[in-house]
Each structure stands twice: as C-alpha cells, then as structure tokens.
Amino acid sequence: GAGVSQSPSNKVTEKGKDVELRCDPISGHTALYWYRQSLGQGLEFLIYFQGNSAPDKSGLPSDRFSAERTGGSVSTLTIQRTQQEDSAVYLCASSSSGTDNYGYTFGSGTRLTVV
Amino acid sequence: GDSVTQMEGPVTLSEEAFLTINCTYTATGYPSLFWYVQYPGEGLQLLLKATKADDKGSNKGFEATYRKETTSFHLEKGSVQVSDSAVYFCAFTGFQKLVFGTGTRLLVSP
C-alpha cells in the first residue's frame, strides 16, 4: 500500500486478556519494526523482521509478547495475559532492506489500554 | 551502549521565535542521524536526516548539522509557527534498528 497501515487504531482490553495488533507495511519493504511508546517515554524497540525472520527480538519485554510475519508482508504482535503496564501506543515501521540510512516509514500506531 | 540524549521539554516559544532542540548521541561507528516529528494525533514522520559528518539536513525551515566531533545533531529553526507544535525525536542508526531519544515537546503560542 501507499503507507504503513496498523489496526486497530484503538484497543481497550481487560487485564488478563490476549490481544493481537496488526501491521501492514509498505509493499516491497522487507524490513519491519515494532516499537512501543509509553506515556512520557521515548520509543522502545521491540522486534525487527527481515523478511519473515526476526534477527533481533531483544526488545520484547517478556515472554507474554510475541510477533510473527508471514509472506514477507503483514506482521502480528500478540500480547498474552495483558497487564496494565502494557498500556501504550504500539508503532510499526517499515523500510527497504539495507537502507536504514533513509529512515523508516511509521504507521499511525495502535493505542492499547488495559483496564 | 547506544543511546540518544535530548533536551527535556516542553519547550515553550512564541511565534517567530528561534528554536534549538539539542541532541547528542552515543554510538559506535558512523551512524546516520535523523529527526522525526509527531504532530498531535498523528504518527511519526521523518523530518530530516544526515548521513555523514558535516552534512546538513533541512526540511520545512528546520535544519540540523551532523557534528561528529561533538556527537551532536541539534535541531534549529529560525522562526517557528504555531503549526510547528509537536513532539520532536532525534534518532540514529544503531545495529539493525533506529535508536530514538525520549522526544521533546514543542509548544508555540501565537
């Protein structure tokens, strides 16, 4: 598509429930990134995909967080047994392979609220 | 480790004032440097970039110069507008990912 698309834009969930966040990157972009933006915090790196594999998942905060990417395109970030501290804006970005020098294109994010 | 330090906000200015937002980084090698902007209710947008020492990135009246000797990439604008009110993030290319600062909120009043 023309830009990075994320869905849903807003999600309110009860503590303990599982949630899935979706990212549809720019067509042809092989690199995909997930970041988290908490209130008053900067952007926290979560995971990086190159194609369907994840060379760097060092930022995932706990084993409740997982992500996958299929067909070198759409990615899903799953949070199991959500906690209140998971409340944040989850941002997805994509870039052409090997061109970090050009920066990323970000989606508008999914605002997750755990109540 | 790799990190970015930005000046704390909010920065509050009157319209047409001069803006400087400081950014310094700690990185190995020679990263590319970026400023991203996040307008209220919107996603992050790339504002400008510089890929090597002494390069000057510019866009929409904003400028930043890659200073390798001081590991800095300060953002400047000569005359801010109300529409520039946003959060500004400094970033650089770390290993396989961009490393971001915590962001600086700019508030411009008429």
Tab-separated table of N, CA and C in Angstrom, chain A residues 37-102:
chain	number	residue	atom	x	y	z
A	37	GLN	N	5.565	3.073	22.518
A	37	GLN	CA	5.687	4.441	23.030
A	37	GLN	C	4.773	4.571	24.235
A	38	SER	N	5.363	4.604	25.404
A	38	SER	CA	4.582	4.764	26.624
A	38	SER	C	4.516	6.234	26.985
A	39	LEU	N	3.507	6.582	27.778
A	39	LEU	CA	3.279	7.976	28.149
A	39	LEU	C	4.536	8.540	28.796
A	40	GLY	N	5.022	9.653	28.221
A	40	GLY	CA	6.201	10.299	28.788
A	40	GLY	C	7.503	9.601	28.496
A	41	GLN	N	7.473	8.547	27.721
A	41	GLN	CA	8.692	7.808	27.388
A	41	GLN	C	9.012	7.975	25.920
A	42	GLY	N	10.208	7.597	25.556
A	42	GLY	CA	10.591	7.613	24.156
A	42	GLY	C	10.085	6.378	23.456
A	43	LEU	N	10.683	6.087	22.342
A	43	LEU	CA	10.299	4.908	21.578
A	43	LEU	C	11.172	3.734	21.991
A	44	GLU	N	10.526	2.695	22.459
A	44	GLU	CA	11.197	1.495	22.927
A	44	GLU	C	11.148	0.445	21.835
A	45	PHE	N	12.301	-0.004	21.361
A	45	PHE	CA	12.366	-1.027	20.328
A	45	PHE	C	11.876	-2.359	20.870
A	46	LEU	N	11.062	-3.042	20.068
A	46	LEU	CA	10.564	-4.355	20.478
A	46	LEU	C	11.186	-5.474	19.645
A	47	ILE	N	11.002	-5.410	18.314
A	47	ILE	CA	11.431	-6.514	17.465
A	47	ILE	C	11.623	-6.017	16.042
A	48	TYR	N	12.513	-6.703	15.325
A	48	TYR	CA	12.834	-6.371	13.940
A	48	TYR	C	12.700	-7.625	13.091
A	49	PHE	N	12.033	-7.483	11.957
A	49	PHE	CA	11.907	-8.567	10.982
A	49	PHE	C	12.655	-8.197	9.706
A	50	GLN	N	13.342	-9.176	9.158
A	50	GLN	CA	13.886	-9.079	7.809
A	50	GLN	C	13.236	-10.228	7.044
A	51	GLY	N	12.335	-9.888	6.123
A	51	GLY	CA	11.509	-10.933	5.550
A	51	GLY	C	10.630	-11.524	6.638
A	52	ASN	N	10.588	-12.826	6.723
A	52	ASN	CA	9.763	-13.491	7.727
A	52	ASN	C	10.522	-13.849	8.990
A	53	SER	N	11.815	-13.612	9.003
A	53	SER	CA	12.590	-13.993	10.184
A	53	SER	C	12.875	-12.769	11.047
A	54	ALA	N	13.126	-13.025	12.317
A	54	ALA	CA	13.328	-11.950	13.296
A	54	ALA	C	14.748	-12.025	13.851
A	55	PRO	N	15.696	-11.321	13.183
A	55	PRO	CA	17.077	-11.381	13.662
A	55	PRO	C	17.279	-10.731	15.027
A	56	ASP	N	16.368	-9.845	15.396
A	56	ASP	CA	16.532	-9.130	16.655
A	56	ASP	C	15.181	-9.015	17.333
A	57	LYS	N	15.005	-9.776	18.379
A	57	LYS	CA	13.787	-9.682	19.188
A	57	LYS	C	14.150	-9.306	20.616
A	58	SER	N	15.281	-8.642	20.755
A	58	SER	CA	15.837	-8.356	22.075
A	58	SER	C	14.983	-7.401	22.893
A	59	GLY	N	14.107	-6.645	22.223
A	59	GLY	CA	13.329	-5.661	22.945
A	59	GLY	C	12.015	-6.163	23.505
A	60	LEU	N	11.630	-7.367	23.179
A	60	LEU	CA	10.370	-7.892	23.717
A	60	LEU	C	10.482	-7.960	25.239
A	61	PRO	N	9.558	-7.304	25.956
A	61	PRO	CA	9.734	-7.147	27.406
A	61	PRO	C	9.559	-8.422	28.217
A	62	SER	N	8.794	-9.371	27.713
A	62	SER	CA	8.590	-10.614	28.462
A	62	SER	C	8.112	-11.677	27.500
A	63	ASP	N	8.006	-12.908	27.996
A	63	ASP	CA	7.551	-14.000	27.119
A	63	ASP	C	6.055	-13.911	26.840
A	64	ARG	N	5.378	-12.913	27.401
A	64	ARG	CA	3.964	-12.708	27.040
A	64	ARG	C	3.844	-12.041	25.665
A	65	PHE	N	4.949	-11.489	25.204
A	65	PHE	CA	4.958	-10.787	23.919
A	65	PHE	C	5.550	-11.704	22.843
A	66	SER	N	4.891	-11.749	21.708
A	66	SER	CA	5.415	-12.489	20.575
A	66	SER	C	4.986	-11.783	19.302
A	67	ALA	N	5.689	-12.063	18.221
A	67	ALA	CA	5.333	-11.464	16.939
A	67	ALA	C	5.686	-12.421	15.835
A	68	GLU	N	4.937	-12.329	14.765
A	68	GLU	CA	5.255	-13.116	13.587
A	68	GLU	C	4.989	-12.272	12.354
A	69	ARG	N	5.611	-12.722	11.286
A	69	ARG	CA	5.395	-12.072	9.996
A	69	ARG	C	5.274	-13.162	8.953
A	70	THR	N	4.281	-13.033	8.104
A	70	THR	CA	4.033	-14.050	7.103
A	70	THR	C	4.070	-13.448	5.705
A	71	GLY	N	4.572	-14.243	4.759
A	71	GLY	CA	4.612	-13.803	3.368
A	71	GLY	C	5.460	-12.570	3.148
A	72	GLY	N	6.351	-12.297	4.097
A	72	GLY	CA	7.191	-11.119	3.962
A	72	GLY	C	6.405	-9.826	3.989
A	73	SER	N	5.190	-9.886	4.529
A	73	SER	CA	4.339	-8.705	4.499
A	73	SER	C	3.747	-8.419	5.877
A	74	VAL	N	2.514	-8.829	6.087
A	74	VAL	CA	1.787	-8.478	7.307
A	74	VAL	C	2.445	-9.080	8.538
A	75	SER	N	2.468	-8.290	9.602
A	75	SER	CA	3.001	-8.751	10.882
A	75	SER	C	1.935	-8.607	11.962
A	76	THR	N	1.969	-9.539	12.909
A	76	THR	CA	1.057	-9.501	14.048
A	76	THR	C	1.873	-9.527	15.331
A	77	LEU	N	1.587	-8.580	16.197
A	77	LEU	CA	2.187	-8.553	17.541
A	77	LEU	C	1.120	-9.038	18.511
A	78	THR	N	1.433	-10.078	19.257
A	78	THR	CA	0.482	-10.661	20.201
A	78	THR	C	0.963	-10.444	21.628
A	79	ILE	N	0.070	-9.978	22.456
A	79	ILE	CA	0.358	-9.831	23.881
A	79	ILE	C	-0.604	-10.733	24.628
A	80	GLN	N	-0.067	-11.684	25.350
A	80	GLN	CA	-0.888	-12.619	26.108
A	80	GLN	C	-1.031	-12.119	27.546
A	81	ARG	N	-2.165	-12.422	28.119
A	81	ARG	CA	-2.409	-12.109	29.546
A	81	ARG	C	-1.999	-10.667	29.842
A	82	THR	N	-2.643	-9.749	29.148
A	82	THR	CA	-2.246	-8.339	29.237
A	82	THR	C	-2.259	-7.823	30.673
A	83	GLN	N	-1.320	-6.924	30.938
A	83	GLN	CA	-1.188	-6.251	32.215
A	83	GLN	C	-1.354	-4.751	31.997
A	84	GLN	N	-1.633	-4.024	33.052
A	84	GLN	CA	-1.849	-2.581	32.928
A	84	GLN	C	-0.600	-1.878	32.411
A	85	GLU	N	0.582	-2.390	32.750
A	85	GLU	CA	1.812	-1.750	32.271
A	85	GLU	C	2.035	-1.940	30.768
A	86	ASP	N	1.197	-2.774	30.140
A	86	ASP	CA	1.290	-2.933	28.687
A	86	ASP	C	0.608	-1.783	27.955
A	87	SER	N	-0.130	-0.964	28.674
A	87	SER	CA	-0.827	0.167	28.041
A	87	SER	C	0.195	1.110	27.422
A	88	ALA	N	0.031	1.370	26.139
A	88	ALA	CA	0.987	2.183	25.382
A	88	ALA	C	0.475	2.318	23.959
A	89	VAL	N	1.204	3.102	23.166
A	89	VAL	CA	0.963	3.131	21.729
A	89	VAL	C	2.001	2.229	21.076
A	90	TYR	N	1.539	1.281	20.299
A	90	TYR	CA	2.418	0.334	19.618
A	90	TYR	C	2.560	0.788	18.167
A	91	LEU	N	3.787	1.069	17.781
A	91	LEU	CA	4.083	1.610	16.471
A	91	LEU	C	4.794	0.567	15.618
A	92	CYS	N	4.405	0.528	14.371
A	92	CYS	CA	5.041	-0.332	13.397
A	92	CYS	C	5.704	0.559	12.348
A	93	ALA	N	6.838	0.124	11.837
A	93	ALA	CA	7.533	0.871	10.796
A	93	ALA	C	8.118	-0.114	9.797
A	94	SER	N	8.318	0.361	8.578
A	94	SER	CA	8.958	-0.496	7.591
A	94	SER	C	9.999	0.299	6.817
A	95	SER	N	10.928	-0.426	6.217
A	95	SER	CA	11.931	0.218	5.372
A	95	SER	C	12.424	-0.786	4.332
A	96	SER	N	13.032	-0.244	3.285
A	96	SER	CA	13.644	-1.121	2.294
A	96	SER	C	14.841	-1.811	2.926
A	97	SER	N	15.103	-3.000	2.493
A	97	SER	CA	16.188	-3.779	3.075
A	97	SER	C	17.517	-3.056	2.903
A	98	GLY	N	18.267	-2.988	3.987
A	98	GLY	CA	19.620	-2.450	3.920
A	98	GLY	C	19.686	-0.960	3.712
A	99	THR	N	18.561	-0.277	3.900
A	99	THR	CA	18.578	1.180	3.692
A	99	THR	C	18.133	1.902	4.936
A	100	ASP	N	18.687	1.491	6.082
A	100	ASP	CA	18.375	2.225	7.297
A	100	ASP	C	18.757	3.680	7.162
A	101	ASN	N	19.711	3.984	6.286
A	101	ASN	CA	20.139	5.364	6.109
A	101	ASN	C	19.029	6.278	5.618
A	102	TYR	N	17.952	5.703	5.101
A	102	TYR	CA	16.838	6.513	4.645
A	102	TYR	C	15.741	6.623	5.688
